[in-house]
PDB file of C-alpha atoms in Angstrom:
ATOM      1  CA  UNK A   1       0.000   0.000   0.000  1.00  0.00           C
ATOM      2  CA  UNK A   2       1.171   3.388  -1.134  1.00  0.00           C
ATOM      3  CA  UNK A   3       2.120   5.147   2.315  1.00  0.00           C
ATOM      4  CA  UNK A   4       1.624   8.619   0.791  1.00  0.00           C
ATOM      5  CA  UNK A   5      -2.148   8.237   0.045  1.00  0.00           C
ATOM      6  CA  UNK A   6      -4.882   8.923   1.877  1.00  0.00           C
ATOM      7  CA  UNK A   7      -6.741   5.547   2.343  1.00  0.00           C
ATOM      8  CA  UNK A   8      -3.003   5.082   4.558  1.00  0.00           C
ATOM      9  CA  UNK A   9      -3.345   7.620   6.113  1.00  0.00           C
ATOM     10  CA  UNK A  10      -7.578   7.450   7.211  1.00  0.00           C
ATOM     11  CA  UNK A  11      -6.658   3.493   7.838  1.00  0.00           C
ATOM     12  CA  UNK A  12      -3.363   4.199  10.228  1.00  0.00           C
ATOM     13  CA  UNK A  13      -5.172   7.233  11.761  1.00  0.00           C
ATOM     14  CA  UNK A  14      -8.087   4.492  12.585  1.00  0.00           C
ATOM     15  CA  UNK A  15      -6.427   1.767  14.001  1.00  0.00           C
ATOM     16  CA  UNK A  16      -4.310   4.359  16.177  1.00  0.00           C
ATOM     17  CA  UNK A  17      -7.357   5.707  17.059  1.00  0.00           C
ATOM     18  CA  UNK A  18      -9.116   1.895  18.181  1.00  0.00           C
ATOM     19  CA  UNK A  19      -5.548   1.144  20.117  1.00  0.00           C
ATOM     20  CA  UNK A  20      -5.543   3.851  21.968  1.00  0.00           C
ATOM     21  CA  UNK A  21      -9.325   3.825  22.779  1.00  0.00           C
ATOM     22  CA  UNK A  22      -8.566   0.228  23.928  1.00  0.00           C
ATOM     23  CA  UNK A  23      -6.085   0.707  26.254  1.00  0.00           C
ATOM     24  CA  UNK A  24      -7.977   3.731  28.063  1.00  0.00           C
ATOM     25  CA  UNK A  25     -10.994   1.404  28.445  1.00  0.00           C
ATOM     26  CA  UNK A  26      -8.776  -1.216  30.121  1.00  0.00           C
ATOM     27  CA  UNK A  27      -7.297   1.412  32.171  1.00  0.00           C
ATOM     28  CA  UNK A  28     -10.470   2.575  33.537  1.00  0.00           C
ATOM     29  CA  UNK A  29     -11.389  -0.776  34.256  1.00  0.00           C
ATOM     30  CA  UNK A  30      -8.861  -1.606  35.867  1.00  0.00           C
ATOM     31  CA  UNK A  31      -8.476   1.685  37.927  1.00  0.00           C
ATOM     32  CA  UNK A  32     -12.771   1.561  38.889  1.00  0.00           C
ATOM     33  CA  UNK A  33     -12.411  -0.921  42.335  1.00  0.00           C
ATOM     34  CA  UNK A  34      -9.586   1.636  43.522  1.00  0.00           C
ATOM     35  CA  UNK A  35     -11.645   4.632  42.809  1.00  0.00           C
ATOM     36  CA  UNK A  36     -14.820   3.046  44.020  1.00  0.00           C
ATOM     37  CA  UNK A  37     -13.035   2.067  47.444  1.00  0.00           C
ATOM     38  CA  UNK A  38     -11.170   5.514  47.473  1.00  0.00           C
ATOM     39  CA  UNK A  39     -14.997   7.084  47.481  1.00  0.00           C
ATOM     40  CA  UNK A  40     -16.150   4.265  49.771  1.00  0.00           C
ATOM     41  CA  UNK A  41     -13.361   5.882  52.303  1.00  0.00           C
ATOM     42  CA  UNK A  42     -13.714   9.155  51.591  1.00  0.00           C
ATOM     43  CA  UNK A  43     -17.639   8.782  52.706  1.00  0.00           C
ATOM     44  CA  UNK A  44     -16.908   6.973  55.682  1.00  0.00           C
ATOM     45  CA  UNK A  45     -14.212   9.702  56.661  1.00  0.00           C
ATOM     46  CA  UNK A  46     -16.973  12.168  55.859  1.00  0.00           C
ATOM     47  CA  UNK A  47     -19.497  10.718  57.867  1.00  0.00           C
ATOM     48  CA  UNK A  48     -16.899  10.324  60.760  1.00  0.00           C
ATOM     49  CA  UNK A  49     -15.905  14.204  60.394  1.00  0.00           C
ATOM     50  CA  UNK A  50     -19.781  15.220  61.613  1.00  0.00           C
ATOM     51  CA  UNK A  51     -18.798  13.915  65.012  1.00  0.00           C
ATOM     52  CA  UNK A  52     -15.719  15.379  65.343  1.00  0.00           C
ATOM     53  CA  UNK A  53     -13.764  12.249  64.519  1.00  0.00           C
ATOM     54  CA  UNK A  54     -11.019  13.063  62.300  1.00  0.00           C
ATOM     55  CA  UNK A  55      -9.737  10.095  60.409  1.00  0.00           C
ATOM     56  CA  UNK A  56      -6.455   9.234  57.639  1.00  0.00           C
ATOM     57  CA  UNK A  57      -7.427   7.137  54.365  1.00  0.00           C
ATOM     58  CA  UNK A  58      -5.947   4.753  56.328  1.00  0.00           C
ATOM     59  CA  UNK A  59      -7.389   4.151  59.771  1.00  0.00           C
ATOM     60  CA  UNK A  60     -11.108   5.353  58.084  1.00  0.00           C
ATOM     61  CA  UNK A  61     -12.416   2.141  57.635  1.00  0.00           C
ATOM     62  CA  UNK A  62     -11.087   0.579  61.140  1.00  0.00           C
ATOM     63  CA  UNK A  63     -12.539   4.046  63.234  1.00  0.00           C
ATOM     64  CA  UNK A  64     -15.816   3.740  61.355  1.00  0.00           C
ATOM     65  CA  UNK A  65     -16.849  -0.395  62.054  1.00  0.00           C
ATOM     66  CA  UNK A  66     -15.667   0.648  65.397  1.00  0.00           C
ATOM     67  CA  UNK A  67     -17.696   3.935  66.325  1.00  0.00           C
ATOM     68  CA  UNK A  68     -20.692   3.539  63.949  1.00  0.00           C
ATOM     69  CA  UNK A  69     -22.466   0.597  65.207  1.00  0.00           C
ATOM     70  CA  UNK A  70     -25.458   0.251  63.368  1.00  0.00           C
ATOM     71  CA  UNK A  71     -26.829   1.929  59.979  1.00  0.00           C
ATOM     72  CA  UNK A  72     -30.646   1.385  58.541  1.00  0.00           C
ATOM     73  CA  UNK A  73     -32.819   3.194  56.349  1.00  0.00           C
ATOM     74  CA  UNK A  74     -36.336   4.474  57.121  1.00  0.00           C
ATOM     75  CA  UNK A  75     -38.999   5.731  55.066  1.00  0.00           C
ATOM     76  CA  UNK A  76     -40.889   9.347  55.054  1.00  0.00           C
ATOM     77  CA  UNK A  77     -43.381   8.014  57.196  1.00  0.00           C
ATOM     78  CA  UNK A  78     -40.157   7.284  59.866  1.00  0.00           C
ATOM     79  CA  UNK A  79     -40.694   3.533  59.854  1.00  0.00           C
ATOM     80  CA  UNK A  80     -37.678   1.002  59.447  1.00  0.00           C
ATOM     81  CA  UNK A  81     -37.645  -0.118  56.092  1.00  0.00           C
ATOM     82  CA  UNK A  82     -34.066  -2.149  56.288  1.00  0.00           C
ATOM     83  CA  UNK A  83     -31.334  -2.815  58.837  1.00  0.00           C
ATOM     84  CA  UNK A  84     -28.666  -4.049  56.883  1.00  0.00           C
ATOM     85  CA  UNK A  85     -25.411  -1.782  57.254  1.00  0.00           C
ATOM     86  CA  UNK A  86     -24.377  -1.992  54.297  1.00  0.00           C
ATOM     87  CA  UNK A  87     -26.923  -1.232  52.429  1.00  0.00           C
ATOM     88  CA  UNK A  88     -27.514   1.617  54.350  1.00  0.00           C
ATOM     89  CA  UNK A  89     -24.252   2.714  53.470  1.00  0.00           C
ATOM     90  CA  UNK A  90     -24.804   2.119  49.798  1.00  0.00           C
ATOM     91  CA  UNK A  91     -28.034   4.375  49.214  1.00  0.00           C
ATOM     92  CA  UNK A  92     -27.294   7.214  46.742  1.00  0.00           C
ATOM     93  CA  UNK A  93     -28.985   9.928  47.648  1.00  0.00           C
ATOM     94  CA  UNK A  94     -28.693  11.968  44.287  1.00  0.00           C
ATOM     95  CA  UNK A  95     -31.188   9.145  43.093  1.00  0.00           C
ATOM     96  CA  UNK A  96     -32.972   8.906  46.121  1.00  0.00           C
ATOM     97  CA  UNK A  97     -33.745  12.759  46.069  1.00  0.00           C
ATOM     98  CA  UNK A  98     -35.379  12.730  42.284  1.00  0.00           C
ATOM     99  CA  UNK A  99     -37.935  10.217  44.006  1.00  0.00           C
ATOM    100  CA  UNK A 100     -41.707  11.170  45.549  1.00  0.00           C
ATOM    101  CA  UNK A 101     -40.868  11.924  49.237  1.00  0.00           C
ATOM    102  CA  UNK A 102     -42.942   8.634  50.066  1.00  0.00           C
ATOM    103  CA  UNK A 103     -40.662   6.401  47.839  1.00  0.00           C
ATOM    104  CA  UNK A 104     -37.638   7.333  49.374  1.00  0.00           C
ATOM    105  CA  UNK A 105     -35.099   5.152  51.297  1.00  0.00           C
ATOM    106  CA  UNK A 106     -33.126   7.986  53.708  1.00  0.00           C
ATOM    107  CA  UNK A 107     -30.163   6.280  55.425  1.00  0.00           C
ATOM    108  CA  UNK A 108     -29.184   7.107  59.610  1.00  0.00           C
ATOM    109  CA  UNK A 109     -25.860   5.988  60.753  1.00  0.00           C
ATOM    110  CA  UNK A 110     -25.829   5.444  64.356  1.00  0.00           C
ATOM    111  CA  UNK A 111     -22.659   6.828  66.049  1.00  0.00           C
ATOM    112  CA  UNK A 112     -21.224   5.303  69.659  1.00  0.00           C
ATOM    113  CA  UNK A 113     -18.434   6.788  71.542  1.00  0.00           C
ATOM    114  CA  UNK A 114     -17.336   6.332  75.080  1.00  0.00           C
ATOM    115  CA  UNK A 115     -16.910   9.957  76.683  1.00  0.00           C
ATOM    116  CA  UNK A 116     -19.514  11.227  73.350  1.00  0.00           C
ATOM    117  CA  UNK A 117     -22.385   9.110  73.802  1.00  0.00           C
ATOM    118  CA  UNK A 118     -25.267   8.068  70.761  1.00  0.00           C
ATOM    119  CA  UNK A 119     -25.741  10.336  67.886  1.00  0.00           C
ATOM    120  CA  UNK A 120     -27.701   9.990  64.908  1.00  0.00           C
ATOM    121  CA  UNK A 121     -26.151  10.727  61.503  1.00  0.00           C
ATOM    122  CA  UNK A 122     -28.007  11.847  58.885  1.00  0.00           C
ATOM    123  CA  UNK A 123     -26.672  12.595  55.154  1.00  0.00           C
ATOM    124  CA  UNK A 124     -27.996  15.765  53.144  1.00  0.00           C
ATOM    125  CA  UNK A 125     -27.435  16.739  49.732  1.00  0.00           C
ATOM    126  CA  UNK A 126     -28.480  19.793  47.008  1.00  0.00           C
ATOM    127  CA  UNK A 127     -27.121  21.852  44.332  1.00  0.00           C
ATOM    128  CA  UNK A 128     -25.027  24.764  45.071  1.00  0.00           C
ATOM    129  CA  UNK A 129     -24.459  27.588  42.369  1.00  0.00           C
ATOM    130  CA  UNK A 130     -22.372  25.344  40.101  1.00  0.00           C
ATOM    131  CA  UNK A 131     -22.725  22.146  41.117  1.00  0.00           C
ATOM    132  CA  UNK A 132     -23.776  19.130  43.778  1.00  0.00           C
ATOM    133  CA  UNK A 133     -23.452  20.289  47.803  1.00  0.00           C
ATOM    134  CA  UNK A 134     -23.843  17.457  50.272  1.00  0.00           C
ATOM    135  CA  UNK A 135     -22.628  16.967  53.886  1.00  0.00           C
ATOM    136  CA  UNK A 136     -23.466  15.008  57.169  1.00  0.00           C
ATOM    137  CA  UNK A 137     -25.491  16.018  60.220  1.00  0.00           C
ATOM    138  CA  UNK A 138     -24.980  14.347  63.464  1.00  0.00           C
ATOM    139  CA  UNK A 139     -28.024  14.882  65.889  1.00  0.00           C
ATOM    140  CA  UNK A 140     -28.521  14.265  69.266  1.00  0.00           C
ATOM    141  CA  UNK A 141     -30.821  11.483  71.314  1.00  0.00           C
ATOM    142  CA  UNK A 142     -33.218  13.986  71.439  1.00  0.00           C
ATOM    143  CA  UNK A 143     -33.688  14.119  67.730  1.00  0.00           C
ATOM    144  CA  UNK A 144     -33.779  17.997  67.802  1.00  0.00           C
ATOM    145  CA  UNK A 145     -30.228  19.457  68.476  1.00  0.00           C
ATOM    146  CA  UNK A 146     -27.608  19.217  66.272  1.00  0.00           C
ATOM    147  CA  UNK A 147     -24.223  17.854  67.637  1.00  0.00           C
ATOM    148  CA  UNK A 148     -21.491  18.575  64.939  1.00  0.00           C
ATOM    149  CA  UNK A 149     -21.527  18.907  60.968  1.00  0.00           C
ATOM    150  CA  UNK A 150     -19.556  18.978  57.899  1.00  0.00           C
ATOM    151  CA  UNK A 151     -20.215  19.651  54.155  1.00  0.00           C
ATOM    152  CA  UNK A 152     -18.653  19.804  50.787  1.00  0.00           C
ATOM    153  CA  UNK A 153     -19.242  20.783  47.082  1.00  0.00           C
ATOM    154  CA  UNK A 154     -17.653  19.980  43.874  1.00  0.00           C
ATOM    155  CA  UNK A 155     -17.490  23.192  42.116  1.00  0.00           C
ATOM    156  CA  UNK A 156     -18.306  26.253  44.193  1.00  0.00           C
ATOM    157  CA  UNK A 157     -16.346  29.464  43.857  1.00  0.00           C
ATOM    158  CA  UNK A 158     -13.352  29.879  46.129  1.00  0.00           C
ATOM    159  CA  UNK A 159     -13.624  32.220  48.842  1.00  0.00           C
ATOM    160  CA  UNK A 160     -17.691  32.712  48.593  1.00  0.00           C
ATOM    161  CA  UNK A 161     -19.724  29.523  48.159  1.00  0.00           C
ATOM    162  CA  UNK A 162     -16.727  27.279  48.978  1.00  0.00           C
ATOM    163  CA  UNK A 163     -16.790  28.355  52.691  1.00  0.00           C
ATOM    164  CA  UNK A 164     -19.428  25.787  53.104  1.00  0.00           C
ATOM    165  CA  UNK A 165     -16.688  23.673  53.267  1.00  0.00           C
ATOM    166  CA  UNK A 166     -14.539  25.235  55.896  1.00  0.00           C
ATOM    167  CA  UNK A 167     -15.065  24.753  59.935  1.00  0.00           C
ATOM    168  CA  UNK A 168     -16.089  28.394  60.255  1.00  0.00           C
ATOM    169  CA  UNK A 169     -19.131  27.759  58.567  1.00  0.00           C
ATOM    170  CA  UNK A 170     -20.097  24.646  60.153  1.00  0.00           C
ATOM    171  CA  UNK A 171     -19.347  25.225  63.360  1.00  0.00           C
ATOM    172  CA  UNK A 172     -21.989  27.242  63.707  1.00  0.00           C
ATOM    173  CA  UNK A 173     -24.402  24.996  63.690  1.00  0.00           C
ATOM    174  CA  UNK A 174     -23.553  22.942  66.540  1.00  0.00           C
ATOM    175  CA  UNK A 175     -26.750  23.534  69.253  1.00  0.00           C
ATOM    176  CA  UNK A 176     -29.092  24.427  66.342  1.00  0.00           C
ATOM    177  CA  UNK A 177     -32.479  22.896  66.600  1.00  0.00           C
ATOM    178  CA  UNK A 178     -34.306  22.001  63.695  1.00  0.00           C
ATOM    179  CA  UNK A 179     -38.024  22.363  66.076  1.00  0.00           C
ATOM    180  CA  UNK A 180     -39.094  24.625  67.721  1.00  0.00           C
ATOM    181  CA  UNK A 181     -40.327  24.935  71.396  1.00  0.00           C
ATOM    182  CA  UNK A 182     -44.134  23.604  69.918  1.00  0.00           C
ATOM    183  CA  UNK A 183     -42.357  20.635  67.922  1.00  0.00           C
ATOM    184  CA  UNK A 184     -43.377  22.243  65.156  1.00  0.00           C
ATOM    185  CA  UNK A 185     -40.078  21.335  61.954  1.00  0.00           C
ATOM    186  CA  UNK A 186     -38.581  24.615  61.397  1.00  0.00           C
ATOM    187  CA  UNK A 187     -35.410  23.396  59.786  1.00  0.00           C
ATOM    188  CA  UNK A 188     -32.610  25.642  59.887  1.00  0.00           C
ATOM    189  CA  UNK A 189     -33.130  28.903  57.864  1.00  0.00           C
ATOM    190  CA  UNK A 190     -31.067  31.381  55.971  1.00  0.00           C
ATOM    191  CA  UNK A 191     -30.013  34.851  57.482  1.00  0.00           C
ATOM    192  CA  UNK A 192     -27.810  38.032  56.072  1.00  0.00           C
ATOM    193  CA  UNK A 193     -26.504  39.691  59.226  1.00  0.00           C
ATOM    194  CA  UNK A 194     -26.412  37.249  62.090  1.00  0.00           C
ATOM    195  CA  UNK A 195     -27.676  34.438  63.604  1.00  0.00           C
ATOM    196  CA  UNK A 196     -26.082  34.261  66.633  1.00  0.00           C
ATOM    197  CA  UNK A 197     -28.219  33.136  69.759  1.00  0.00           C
ATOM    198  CA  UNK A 198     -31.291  31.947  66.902  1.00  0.00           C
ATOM    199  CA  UNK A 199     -31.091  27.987  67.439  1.00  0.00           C
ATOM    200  CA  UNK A 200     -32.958  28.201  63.828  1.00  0.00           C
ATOM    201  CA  UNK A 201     -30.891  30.267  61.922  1.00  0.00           C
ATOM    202  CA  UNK A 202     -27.584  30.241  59.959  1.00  0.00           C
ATOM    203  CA  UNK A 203     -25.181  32.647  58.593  1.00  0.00           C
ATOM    204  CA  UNK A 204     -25.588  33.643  54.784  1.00  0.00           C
ATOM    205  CA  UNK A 205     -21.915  32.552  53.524  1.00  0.00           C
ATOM    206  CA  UNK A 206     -20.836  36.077  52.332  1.00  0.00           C
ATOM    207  CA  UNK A 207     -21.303  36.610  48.534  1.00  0.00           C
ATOM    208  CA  UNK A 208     -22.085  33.802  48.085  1.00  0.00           C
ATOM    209  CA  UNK A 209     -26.244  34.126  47.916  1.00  0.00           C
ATOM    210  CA  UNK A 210     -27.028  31.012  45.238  1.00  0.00           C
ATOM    211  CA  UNK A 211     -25.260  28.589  47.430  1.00  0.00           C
ATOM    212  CA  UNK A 212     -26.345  30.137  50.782  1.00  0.00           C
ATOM    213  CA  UNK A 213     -30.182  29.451  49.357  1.00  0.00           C
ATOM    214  CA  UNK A 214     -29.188  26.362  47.776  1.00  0.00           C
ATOM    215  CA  UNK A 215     -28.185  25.282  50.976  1.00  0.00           C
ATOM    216  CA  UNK A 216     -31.121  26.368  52.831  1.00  0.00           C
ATOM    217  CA  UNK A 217     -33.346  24.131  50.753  1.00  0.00           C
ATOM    218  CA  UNK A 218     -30.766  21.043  50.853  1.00  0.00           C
ATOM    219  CA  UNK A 219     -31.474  21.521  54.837  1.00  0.00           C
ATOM    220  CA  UNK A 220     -34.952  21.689  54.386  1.00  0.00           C
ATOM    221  CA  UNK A 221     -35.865  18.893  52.062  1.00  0.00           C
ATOM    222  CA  UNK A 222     -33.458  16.455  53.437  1.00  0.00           C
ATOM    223  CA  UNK A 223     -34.318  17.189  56.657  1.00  0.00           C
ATOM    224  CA  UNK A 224     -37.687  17.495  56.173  1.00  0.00           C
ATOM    225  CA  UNK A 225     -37.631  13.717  55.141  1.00  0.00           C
ATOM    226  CA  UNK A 226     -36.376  12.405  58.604  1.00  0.00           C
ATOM    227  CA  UNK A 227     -38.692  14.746  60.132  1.00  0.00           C
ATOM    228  CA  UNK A 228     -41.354  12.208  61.224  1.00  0.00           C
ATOM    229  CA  UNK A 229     -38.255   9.378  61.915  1.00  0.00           C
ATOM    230  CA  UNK A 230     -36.746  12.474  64.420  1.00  0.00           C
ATOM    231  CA  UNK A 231     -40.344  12.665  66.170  1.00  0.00           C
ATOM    232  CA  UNK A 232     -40.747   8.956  66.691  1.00  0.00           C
ATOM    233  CA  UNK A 233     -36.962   9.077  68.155  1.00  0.00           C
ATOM    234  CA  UNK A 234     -37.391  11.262  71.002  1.00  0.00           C
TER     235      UNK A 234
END
């Protein structure tokens, strides 16, 4: 074959094109269990962080069969729906938020500490100004307070909606309440100025408005789903 034409040339540029297309899918193949158990760490690490544990990729695992001693998924209506661990653990909850409230499976991790006590650990995710916000709420016994928190994004602007992220944001809501003195849900609301000494208020991250609401409603419809589970705890 005449290596100066351009059937050569369209076949060579095809075949490189099929090898190389090849060997990426194998990579990727071959690189998905380590990226699925580098996310499955990452989570438990996360989940960890919202009651103050701090944990290394590689003690995660060990610190989390150890302090979170049971996991099961309720429904809307706050009955037990499963009480396997695992699958607890495995719920997604971007799919599980496109579903009817009633249809949902929402996932509490039970935390167990000498010196901390029981908390209840419930996951909450939204959309933030440029993409997905999520995070994890610890609660206390009585299904009201909240004990510690921590949250992340995947795309929100440095220095405005990013500060969801940092521990001067979610600090502050350590002794919220999401009820209030009737039992009535209030969630936790959205405030410019401050909310200091409001158990049902946060701090509006500064310019950063679209995330600051977006967050707001994460609270409130995730939240909102435990809200007759958090009742029936008390």
């Amino acid at each position: 074959m005449n290596t100066n034409s351009n059937t050569y040339t369209f076949l060579y540029a095809s075949v490189m094109v099929l090898i190389v297309a090849a060997v990426l899918s194998f990579t990727a193949l071959q690189l998905k269990p380590r990226q699925n158990k580098n996310r499955e760490i990452e989570k438990k690490q996360d989940i960890l962080k919202a009651v103050g544990v701090t944990s290394t990729p590689a003690d995660a695992e060990k610190l989390y069969d150890q302090y979170i001693v049971k996991a099961f998924i309720v429904s809307a209506e706050g009955n037990v729906k499963s009480e396997d661990k695992e699958e607890a653990f495995k719920v997604d909850l971007k799919k599980e938020g496109s579903k009817d409230l009633n249809e949902r499976n929402l996932p509490v991790f039970v935390f167990n500490k000498e010196g901390v006590g029981e908390k209840m650990i419930l996951p909450v995710r939204g959309k933030g100004m440029w993409g997905p916000i999520w995070g994890y709420i610890s609660m206390e016994k009585d299904g009201n307070t909240i004990f510690g928190a921590t949250f992340a994004h995947k795309g929100e602007t440095p220095g405005l909606g990013a500060e969801i992220a940092t521990p001067a944001f979610q600090d502050q809501f350590v002794g919220k309440q999401i009820f209030d003195k009737s039992g009535k849900f209030t969630s936790i609301i959205l405030v410019k100025g401050t909310a200091k000494g409001n158990p049902h208020q946060f701090d509006a991250v500064s310019g950063g408005t679209v995330t600051s609401k977006g967050f707001e409603a994460m609270l409130l419809d995730n939240l909102g789903s435990y809200e007759k589970f958090l009742k029936s705890s008390k």
